[in-house]
Short mmCIF file of C-alpha atoms in Angstrom, two decimals:
data_model
loop_
_atom_site.label_atom_id
_atom_site.label_comp_id
_atom_site.label_asym_id
_atom_site.label_seq_id
_atom_site.Cartn_x
_atom_site.Cartn_y
_atom_site.Cartn_z
CA UNK G 21 -13.25 -3.46 -30.83
CA UNK G 22 -15.51 -4.81 -28.15
CA UNK G 23 -13.44 -3.74 -24.64
CA UNK G 24 -12.65 -6.03 -22.58
CA UNK G 25 -12.22 -5.65 -18.16
CA UNK G 26 -9.33 -6.86 -15.83
CA UNK G 27 -10.93 -9.39 -14.10
CA UNK G 28 -10.23 -9.27 -9.36
CA UNK G 29 -10.71 -10.06 -7.21
CA UNK G 30 -12.66 -7.92 -4.98
CA UNK G 31 -14.36 -4.20 -5.65
CA UNK G 32 -15.20 -2.47 -2.53
CA UNK G 33 -17.62 0.40 -3.77
CA UNK G 34 -18.33 3.29 -0.32
CA UNK G 35 -19.61 6.36 -0.36
CA UNK G 36 -16.58 7.97 0.88
CA UNK G 37 -12.77 7.12 0.57
CA UNK G 38 -10.43 8.51 2.59
CA UNK G 39 -7.85 7.61 0.73
CA UNK G 40 -4.95 9.94 3.89
CA UNK G 41 -1.95 9.44 0.99
CA UNK G 42 -3.19 12.17 -0.40
CA UNK G 43 -4.86 13.54 2.04
CA UNK G 44 -8.24 13.61 0.20
CA UNK G 45 -12.18 12.36 0.40
CA UNK G 46 -13.26 10.87 -2.39
CA UNK G 47 -17.40 10.40 -3.05
CA UNK G 48 -18.51 7.29 -4.61
CA UNK G 49 -15.20 5.85 -5.33
CA UNK G 50 -14.36 2.44 -5.56
CA UNK G 51 -10.86 0.11 -4.57
CA UNK G 52 -9.95 -2.65 -6.69
CA UNK G 53 -8.44 -5.38 -6.03
CA UNK G 54 -6.19 -8.09 -6.35
CA UNK G 55 -4.17 -10.99 -5.45
CA UNK G 56 -4.79 -9.04 -2.37
CA UNK G 57 -2.85 -4.96 -3.71
CA UNK G 58 -5.20 -2.31 -4.62
CA UNK G 59 -4.88 -1.99 -8.47
CA UNK G 60 -6.38 1.12 -8.27
CA UNK G 61 -8.76 3.68 -6.49
CA UNK G 62 -11.29 5.74 -9.00
CA UNK G 63 -14.88 6.52 -9.55
CA UNK G 64 -17.04 3.82 -8.67
CA UNK G 65 -18.74 4.15 -12.47
CA UNK G 66 -15.91 4.31 -14.00
CA UNK G 67 -14.40 1.12 -12.52
CA UNK G 68 -18.28 -0.90 -12.94
CA UNK G 69 -17.25 -0.75 -16.46
CA UNK G 70 -13.11 -1.64 -16.05
CA UNK G 71 -12.74 -4.26 -13.77
CA UNK G 72 -15.39 -7.18 -14.08
CA UNK G 73 -15.08 -8.64 -10.55
CA UNK G 74 -14.93 -11.71 -7.93
CA UNK G 75 -16.37 -10.14 -5.61
CA UNK G 76 -17.62 -6.64 -5.41
CA UNK G 77 -19.15 -5.12 -1.98
CA UNK G 78 -21.27 -1.93 -1.53
CA UNK G 79 -20.73 0.59 1.50
CA UNK G 80 -23.27 2.97 0.95
CA UNK G 81 -23.75 5.06 3.90
CA UNK G 82 -19.89 4.24 4.91
CA UNK G 83 -16.75 5.73 5.85
CA UNK G 84 -13.57 3.57 3.84
CA UNK G 85 -10.25 3.73 5.33
CA UNK G 86 -6.67 2.51 5.55
CA UNK G 87 -6.38 -0.98 8.76
CA UNK G 88 -5.86 1.48 11.37
CA UNK G 89 -1.91 0.19 13.31
CA UNK G 90 -1.71 -0.85 15.95
CA UNK G 91 2.04 1.39 16.98
CA UNK G 92 2.16 -0.16 20.52
CA UNK G 93 0.43 -3.26 22.49
CA UNK G 94 1.76 -6.05 24.50
CA UNK G 95 -1.59 -8.67 23.15
CA UNK G 96 -1.08 -11.38 24.67
CA UNK G 97 -1.73 -9.27 28.68
CA UNK G 98 -5.47 -9.35 27.23
CA UNK G 99 -5.72 -12.27 29.62
CA UNK G 100 -5.04 -9.62 32.42
CA UNK G 101 -7.33 -6.68 31.80
CA UNK G 102 -8.63 -5.44 34.81
CA UNK G 103 -6.63 -8.20 36.99
CA UNK G 104 -5.34 -4.61 38.72
CA UNK G 105 -6.95 -1.26 38.19
CA UNK G 106 -6.21 1.79 40.26
CA UNK G 107 -2.72 1.84 40.80
CA UNK G 108 0.70 3.86 39.84
CA UNK G 109 2.47 2.06 37.27
CA UNK G 110 5.49 0.88 39.83
CA UNK G 111 2.88 -1.15 42.55
CA UNK G 112 1.12 -2.63 39.48
CA UNK G 113 4.98 -4.22 37.95
CA UNK G 114 5.94 -5.19 40.88
CA UNK G 115 2.62 -5.86 42.91
CA UNK G 116 0.37 -7.54 40.43
CA UNK G 117 1.71 -7.61 36.18
CA UNK G 118 4.94 -9.56 37.01
CA UNK G 119 4.17 -12.04 39.81
CA UNK G 120 1.04 -13.03 38.04
CA UNK G 121 3.21 -13.64 34.69
CA UNK G 122 5.86 -15.53 37.10
CA UNK G 123 3.68 -17.53 37.85
CA UNK G 124 1.43 -18.12 33.93
CA UNK G 125 2.73 -17.13 31.53
CA UNK G 126 3.71 -19.96 28.91
CA UNK G 127 3.14 -20.48 25.55
CA UNK G 128 -0.44 -20.83 25.80
CA UNK G 129 -1.08 -18.49 27.66
CA UNK G 130 0.33 -15.85 24.71
CA UNK G 131 -1.52 -17.64 21.97
CA UNK G 132 -4.95 -17.15 24.16
CA UNK G 133 -4.46 -13.99 25.36
CA UNK G 134 -3.45 -13.14 21.57
CA UNK G 135 -5.79 -14.43 19.41
CA UNK G 136 -8.36 -12.64 22.24
CA UNK G 137 -7.28 -9.53 21.75
CA UNK G 138 -6.62 -9.90 17.46
CA UNK G 139 -10.54 -10.97 17.86
CA UNK G 140 -11.05 -8.18 19.93
CA UNK G 141 -8.78 -5.58 17.44
CA UNK G 142 -10.29 -6.69 14.28
CA UNK G 143 -13.33 -5.83 15.43
CA UNK G 144 -12.62 -2.09 16.24
CA UNK G 145 -10.74 -1.56 12.29
CA UNK G 146 -7.49 -2.81 13.53
CA UNK G 147 -5.29 -4.69 10.97
CA UNK G 148 -1.78 -4.56 12.05
CA UNK G 149 0.06 -5.17 16.13
CA UNK G 150 3.25 -3.87 17.09
CA UNK G 151 3.22 -6.27 19.89
CA UNK G 152 5.53 -6.89 23.12
CA UNK G 153 5.84 -9.58 24.81
CA UNK G 154 6.83 -12.53 25.47
CA UNK G 155 6.83 -16.20 23.09
CA UNK G 156 6.36 -14.05 20.09
CA UNK G 157 6.09 -18.39 17.33
CA UNK G 158 2.64 -19.01 20.09
CA UNK G 159 1.89 -14.78 18.77
CA UNK G 160 3.13 -14.84 15.31
CA UNK G 161 0.54 -18.20 15.78
CA UNK G 162 -1.88 -16.40 16.55
CA UNK G 163 -1.93 -13.54 14.06
CA UNK G 164 -2.14 -15.79 11.18
CA UNK G 165 -4.37 -17.60 11.99
CA UNK G 166 -6.51 -15.14 12.10
CA UNK G 167 -5.68 -13.46 9.46
CA UNK G 168 -4.03 -10.06 11.10
CA UNK G 169 -0.75 -8.06 10.29
CA UNK G 170 0.94 -8.49 12.95
CA UNK G 171 5.14 -6.60 14.69
CA UNK G 172 6.67 -9.04 16.78
CA UNK G 173 8.68 -7.66 19.85
CA UNK G 174 11.94 -9.67 20.06
CA UNK G 175 11.55 -8.82 23.73
CA UNK G 176 15.04 -8.32 25.95
CA UNK G 177 15.73 -7.64 29.48
CA UNK G 178 17.81 -8.43 32.31
CA UNK G 179 15.75 -10.69 34.87
CA UNK G 180 14.90 -14.20 33.46
CA UNK G 181 11.04 -15.40 33.33
CA UNK G 182 9.98 -18.47 32.34
CA UNK G 183 10.56 -17.31 29.09
CA UNK G 184 13.86 -16.64 29.09
CA UNK G 185 17.25 -16.00 31.56
CA UNK G 186 18.88 -13.04 31.06
CA UNK G 187 18.57 -10.65 28.01
CA UNK G 188 21.29 -12.45 25.11
CA UNK G 189 18.77 -15.96 25.99
CA UNK G 190 16.04 -13.35 25.50
CA UNK G 191 17.60 -12.12 21.79
CA UNK G 192 18.41 -15.17 20.59
CA UNK G 193 15.44 -16.76 20.45
CA UNK G 194 13.49 -14.04 18.65
CA UNK G 195 15.50 -14.03 16.48
CA UNK G 196 15.29 -18.07 16.41
CA UNK G 197 11.31 -17.62 16.48
CA UNK G 198 11.91 -14.83 13.32
CA UNK G 199 13.97 -17.08 11.25
CA UNK G 200 11.14 -19.95 10.73
CA UNK G 201 8.38 -16.82 9.78
CA UNK G 202 10.41 -15.19 7.71
CA UNK G 203 7.96 -15.50 5.55
CA UNK G 204 5.27 -15.72 6.34
CA UNK G 205 4.02 -11.91 4.59
CA UNK G 206 1.68 -11.18 6.99
CA UNK G 207 3.83 -11.72 9.70
CA UNK G 208 7.67 -9.10 10.70
CA UNK G 209 9.77 -8.70 13.77
CA UNK G 210 10.94 -5.65 16.06
CA UNK G 211 13.37 -5.54 18.55
CA UNK G 212 11.29 -4.92 22.51
CA UNK G 213 14.51 -3.70 25.15
CA UNK G 214 11.70 -3.50 28.02
CA UNK G 215 12.93 -0.25 28.97
CA UNK G 216 16.34 1.66 29.74
CA UNK G 217 15.33 1.26 33.48
CA UNK G 218 15.90 -3.13 32.71
CA UNK G 219 18.12 -3.33 29.79
CA UNK G 220 22.10 -2.69 30.29
CA UNK G 221 24.04 -0.68 27.93
CA UNK G 222 25.96 -3.56 26.84
CA UNK G 223 22.35 -5.66 25.79
CA UNK G 224 21.57 -1.75 24.36
CA UNK G 225 24.47 -2.11 22.00
CA UNK G 226 24.41 -6.14 21.21
CA UNK G 227 20.95 -4.78 19.81
CA UNK G 228 22.02 -1.52 18.09
CA UNK G 229 23.97 -4.33 16.26
CA UNK G 230 20.94 -6.82 15.77
CA UNK G 231 19.08 -3.26 13.66
CA UNK G 232 21.38 -2.34 11.32
CA UNK G 233 22.76 -5.99 10.10
CA UNK G 234 18.88 -7.37 10.11
CA UNK G 235 17.36 -3.94 9.11
CA UNK G 236 14.80 -4.32 12.08
CA UNK G 237 13.40 -1.64 13.70
CA UNK G 238 13.95 -0.84 17.75
CA UNK G 239 10.80 -0.60 19.69
CA UNK G 240 11.17 0.54 23.55
CA UNK G 241 9.14 2.42 26.70
CA UNK G 242 10.95 5.87 26.91
CA UNK G 243 9.73 8.78 29.17
CA UNK G 244 6.76 7.01 30.34
CA UNK G 245 7.62 8.45 34.10
CA UNK G 246 9.36 11.12 35.66
CA UNK G 247 10.31 8.71 38.34
CA UNK G 248 11.97 6.91 35.39
CA UNK G 249 13.53 9.91 34.18
CA UNK G 250 14.37 10.82 37.31
CA UNK G 251 16.43 7.88 38.47
CA UNK G 252 18.42 7.41 34.83
CA UNK G 253 19.89 11.13 35.25
CA UNK G 254 20.84 9.10 39.46
CA UNK G 255 22.07 6.66 38.43
CA UNK G 256 23.89 8.32 34.55
CA UNK G 257 23.81 11.47 35.17
CA UNK G 258 21.70 12.43 31.60
CA UNK G 259 18.23 11.46 30.80
CA UNK G 260 16.52 8.02 29.43
CA UNK G 261 16.60 9.71 25.69
CA UNK G 262 20.56 11.11 26.00
CA UNK G 263 21.48 7.42 27.07
CA UNK G 264 20.34 5.68 24.59
CA UNK G 265 21.04 8.49 21.39
CA UNK G 266 24.97 7.86 23.44
CA UNK G 267 24.78 4.50 22.64
CA UNK G 268 23.51 5.51 18.50
CA UNK G 269 20.24 3.73 18.99
CA UNK G 270 17.47 6.75 18.50
CA UNK G 271 17.17 7.91 14.37
CA UNK G 272 14.24 6.76 12.73
CA UNK G 273 14.37 3.84 12.97
CA UNK G 274 13.82 3.74 17.13
CA UNK G 275 9.70 4.05 18.54
CA UNK G 276 10.13 5.99 21.70
CA UNK G 277 6.96 4.56 23.50
CA UNK G 278 4.72 7.07 25.56
CA UNK G 279 7.39 9.95 25.12
CA UNK G 280 6.02 11.74 28.65
CA UNK G 281 7.63 13.26 30.11
CA UNK G 282 9.86 15.83 27.32
CA UNK G 283 12.34 17.92 27.53
CA UNK G 284 12.75 20.53 24.88
CA UNK G 285 16.65 19.05 24.97
CA UNK G 286 14.10 15.94 24.94
CA UNK G 287 11.57 17.06 22.09
CA UNK G 288 15.06 18.53 20.00
CA UNK G 289 16.83 15.08 19.49
CA UNK G 290 13.79 12.87 18.73
CA UNK G 291 13.38 15.37 15.98
CA UNK G 292 16.64 15.64 14.87
CA UNK G 293 16.66 11.78 14.72
CA UNK G 294 14.10 11.22 12.86
CA UNK G 295 13.23 9.19 16.05
CA UNK G 296 9.47 7.91 16.31
CA UNK G 297 6.90 8.31 19.58
CA UNK G 298 4.44 6.19 19.81
CA UNK G 299 1.69 7.87 22.01
CA UNK G 300 -0.82 5.63 24.49
CA UNK G 301 -3.19 8.69 25.79
CA UNK G 302 -5.13 6.09 27.51
CA UNK G 303 -3.02 3.56 29.32
CA UNK G 304 -0.82 7.43 30.57
CA UNK G 305 -4.30 8.53 32.13
CA UNK G 306 -5.07 5.39 33.69
CA UNK G 307 -1.64 4.69 35.98
CA UNK G 308 -1.64 9.06 36.23
CA UNK G 309 1.90 8.09 33.72
CA UNK G 310 1.28 11.51 32.82
CA UNK G 311 -0.10 13.46 29.14
CA UNK G 312 2.40 13.83 26.22
CA UNK G 313 3.76 16.80 24.28
CA UNK G 314 2.40 15.88 22.18
CA UNK G 315 1.08 19.35 19.83
CA UNK G 316 4.89 20.53 20.69
CA UNK G 317 5.74 16.58 18.46
CA UNK G 318 3.47 17.51 15.95
CA UNK G 319 5.42 21.40 16.24
CA UNK G 320 8.78 19.72 15.64
CA UNK G 321 8.18 17.84 13.01
CA UNK G 322 8.03 14.10 15.06
CA UNK G 323 6.04 11.24 13.68
CA UNK G 324 3.27 10.12 15.97
CA UNK G 325 1.73 7.21 16.33
CA UNK G 326 -1.35 5.36 18.22
CA UNK G 327 -0.98 2.43 20.81
CA UNK G 328 -3.35 1.31 22.54
CA UNK G 329 -1.77 -0.41 25.28
CA UNK G 330 -1.99 -3.74 26.87
CA UNK G 331 -5.57 -4.39 27.42
CA UNK G 332 -4.21 -5.46 31.70
CA UNK G 333 -4.10 -1.02 31.30
CA UNK G 334 -6.44 0.50 29.50
CA UNK G 335 -8.59 -1.24 29.52
CA UNK G 336 -9.53 -1.35 25.88
CA UNK G 337 -7.70 -2.24 22.28
CA UNK G 338 -9.42 0.37 20.78
CA UNK G 339 -7.89 2.74 18.49
CA UNK G 340 -11.52 4.84 18.26
CA UNK G 341 -11.48 5.77 21.35
CA UNK G 342 -7.03 6.85 21.64
CA UNK G 343 -7.91 8.80 18.55
CA UNK G 344 -11.22 11.14 20.02
CA UNK G 345 -9.33 10.71 23.27
CA UNK G 346 -6.07 12.98 21.47
CA UNK G 347 -7.53 14.96 19.90
CA UNK G 348 -8.95 16.41 22.64
CA UNK G 349 -6.33 15.81 24.98
CA UNK G 350 -4.14 17.72 22.88
CA UNK G 351 -7.00 20.81 22.43
CA UNK G 352 -7.71 21.23 26.16
CA UNK G 353 -3.24 20.93 27.14
CA UNK G 354 -2.47 23.74 24.47
CA UNK G 355 -5.15 25.74 24.75
CA UNK G 356 -6.02 25.22 20.97
CA UNK G 357 -8.72 24.38 19.56
CA UNK G 358 -7.99 23.96 15.96
CA UNK G 359 -4.77 20.96 16.73
CA UNK G 360 -4.59 17.30 16.00
CA UNK G 361 -7.93 18.30 14.12
CA UNK G 362 -9.42 14.92 12.34
CA UNK G 363 -7.11 14.04 10.03
CA UNK G 364 -4.58 14.53 11.62
CA UNK G 365 -5.34 11.83 13.93
CA UNK G 366 -6.90 9.44 10.96
CA UNK G 367 -2.95 9.68 9.40
CA UNK G 368 -1.42 9.13 12.74
CA UNK G 369 -3.61 6.40 12.84
CA UNK G 370 -2.59 4.62 10.12
CA UNK G 371 0.59 5.57 7.26
CA UNK G 372 2.24 7.63 10.62
CA UNK G 373 2.27 3.97 12.75
CA UNK G 374 3.12 2.41 9.14
CA UNK G 375 6.15 4.71 8.90
CA UNK G 376 7.44 4.40 12.27
CA UNK G 377 7.62 0.36 12.02
CA UNK G 378 9.07 0.81 8.37
CA UNK G 379 6.21 -0.34 6.69
CA UNK G 380 5.00 2.67 5.44
CA UNK G 381 5.46 1.85 1.22
CA UNK G 382 3.46 -1.63 2.55
CA UNK G 383 0.20 0.00 4.61
CA UNK G 384 -1.38 2.43 6.08
CA UNK G 385 -3.18 4.23 3.04
CA UNK G 386 -5.07 3.41 0.32
CA UNK G 387 -2.44 3.93 -2.18
CA UNK G 388 -2.27 2.51 -6.01
CA UNK G 389 0.96 -0.93 -5.48
CA UNK G 390 0.01 -0.44 -1.34
CA UNK G 391 -1.72 -4.04 0.38
CA UNK G 392 -5.45 -3.29 1.42
CA UNK G 393 -5.89 -3.67 4.18
CA UNK G 394 -8.79 -1.38 4.69
CA UNK G 395 -11.26 -1.14 7.47
CA UNK G 396 -15.24 0.23 6.70
CA UNK G 397 -17.25 2.25 8.96
CA UNK G 398 -21.18 2.52 8.82
CA UNK G 399 -21.95 6.11 9.44
CA UNK G 400 -26.09 5.69 8.47
CA UNK G 401 -26.64 4.68 11.73
CA UNK G 402 -29.38 7.11 14.26
CA UNK G 403 -26.06 7.77 16.50
CA UNK G 404 -24.12 9.58 13.73
CA UNK G 405 -26.98 11.78 11.31
CA UNK G 406 -26.33 14.40 10.48
CA UNK G 407 -23.09 13.71 8.41
CA UNK G 408 -21.23 16.35 7.11
CA UNK G 409 -18.41 15.81 7.18
CA UNK G 410 -17.02 12.39 6.88
CA UNK G 411 -14.06 12.62 8.22
CA UNK G 412 -14.37 14.12 11.04
CA UNK G 413 -17.19 12.04 12.33
CA UNK G 414 -14.80 8.74 12.13
CA UNK G 415 -12.48 10.70 14.91
CA UNK G 416 -15.84 12.54 16.70
CA UNK G 417 -18.91 10.14 16.73
CA UNK G 418 -18.39 6.73 15.38
CA UNK G 419 -17.12 4.03 17.65
CA UNK G 420 -15.79 0.33 16.88
CA UNK G 421 -19.38 -0.82 17.03
CA UNK G 422 -19.15 2.06 14.08
CA UNK G 423 -16.98 -0.99 11.88
CA UNK G 424 -18.71 -3.32 9.45
CA UNK G 425 -15.57 -4.90 7.28
CA UNK G 426 -12.56 -5.34 7.64
CA UNK G 427 -9.74 -6.26 4.77
CA UNK G 428 -6.33 -7.34 5.77
CA UNK G 429 -4.14 -8.20 2.10
CA UNK G 430 -7.54 -8.79 0.73
CA UNK G 431 -8.58 -10.63 3.08
CA UNK G 432 -12.15 -10.19 4.43
CA UNK G 433 -12.07 -10.69 8.22
CA UNK G 434 -14.81 -9.72 9.30
CA UNK G 435 -17.73 -8.92 8.04
CA UNK G 436 -20.58 -7.46 8.85
CA UNK G 437 -19.37 -7.11 11.94
CA UNK G 438 -18.58 -10.57 11.88
CA UNK G 439 -15.37 -12.73 12.89
CA UNK G 440 -16.07 -15.10 10.30
CA UNK G 441 -13.47 -18.16 12.00
CA UNK G 442 -14.50 -21.38 12.81
CA UNK G 443 -11.17 -22.26 14.29
CA UNK G 444 -12.03 -20.07 17.08
CA UNK G 445 -14.74 -21.83 19.19
CA UNK G 446 -13.15 -22.65 21.81
CA UNK G 447 -11.32 -19.18 22.84
CA UNK G 448 -14.20 -19.08 25.30
CA UNK G 449 -13.65 -21.77 26.58
CA UNK G 450 -10.00 -20.69 26.57
CA UNK G 451 -10.35 -17.27 28.76
CA UNK G 452 -12.97 -18.90 30.61
CA UNK G 453 -10.38 -20.94 31.81
CA UNK G 454 -7.45 -18.44 32.08
CA UNK G 455 -9.88 -16.35 34.12
CA UNK G 456 -9.92 -19.04 36.94
CA UNK G 457 -6.09 -19.34 37.27
CA UNK G 458 -5.65 -15.49 37.43
CA UNK G 459 -8.66 -14.98 39.75
CA UNK G 460 -7.68 -18.43 41.90
CA UNK G 461 -3.95 -16.50 42.67
CA UNK G 462 -5.32 -13.44 43.72
CA UNK G 463 -5.67 -11.71 47.58
CA UNK G 464 -8.60 -12.11 49.43
#
């Protein structure tokens, strides 16, 4: 009887594959992909016999990992990169960022800024980002054009902006956009109340109702600065997290962003409710907010993912940088060199982020049945040799410049470090235009 190989779309062979779930590193294996999904992970020699692939990619000196997940960013703020550096958070927001947004943020601004952010993130191995910003329709259009997976925030604030007049208006507009994009498999939505100090109890109650009715995660800045916590104690006689818990928002669908200043009771609340934290170490340091107690979070079993925050406060959308910094900060603050080892950090940047977004069944690991969101990292260059442990090299040696290929749902978005997207030819001129406008408003 003659054996007939199964015809598939793509076969990727790699020197190493870090599956994440299960927590194994496979050598000389292959990933079989069809219709955007992972069919199997198996030895390369067996894969060549079993499958007839329309395309085969051989990565002799690479490690293949799940696509990285940026659990918190403000993508369109890439156009404000470096606009007002070296300032504390509230001065940065109130005197620079919010005035610039009031004058310039529009659907076109968000479209161009999100295109820039997506291009940067894809080239750095990020295949999915969790966004919080205005004009989500423009952000969805930009992400879809570049083939990137995203969870877009349905933002809520109590004060008016050019986008909306009050919290109800923000929510209503965001929900209308969700309805328009609900059939796109790469575009999802979160409810995104900005922070407890900008959202009322009444609005939080509506957000909770919507979350329960529509099964949407809640994505919210929380405990970012000491001042925020102190003001909450003064106004509400409880911490911001205690307030949100009292309102019913904490739970497996809640993603708290930053979580820098957390008392033990706050940490226990996060653990008991199954809430997640988006850890943004670079932004926390750059704005002098502090260092989140991630080691203690992990001891308590809290799900922690990694985010960059926006390029205005980082100033890079670079999860390789966040992975390395998160690991080093954990070791330095705990006095334990074994804290947050490389494999734990890789899981934080992949599967933990997927779980926080409610996408753990779909992305975050190289597992049969999941979407083929993948990133190939070249460990064969002079700067990365010798290589004794490829996962350790991912965190402590390689950088985003080592990313060679990226696939989202099986579609190649970065090929040999190049983004094959001629539709983005006008991006440079669009960025230059916004730079001129933003520079004009800056005080001399």
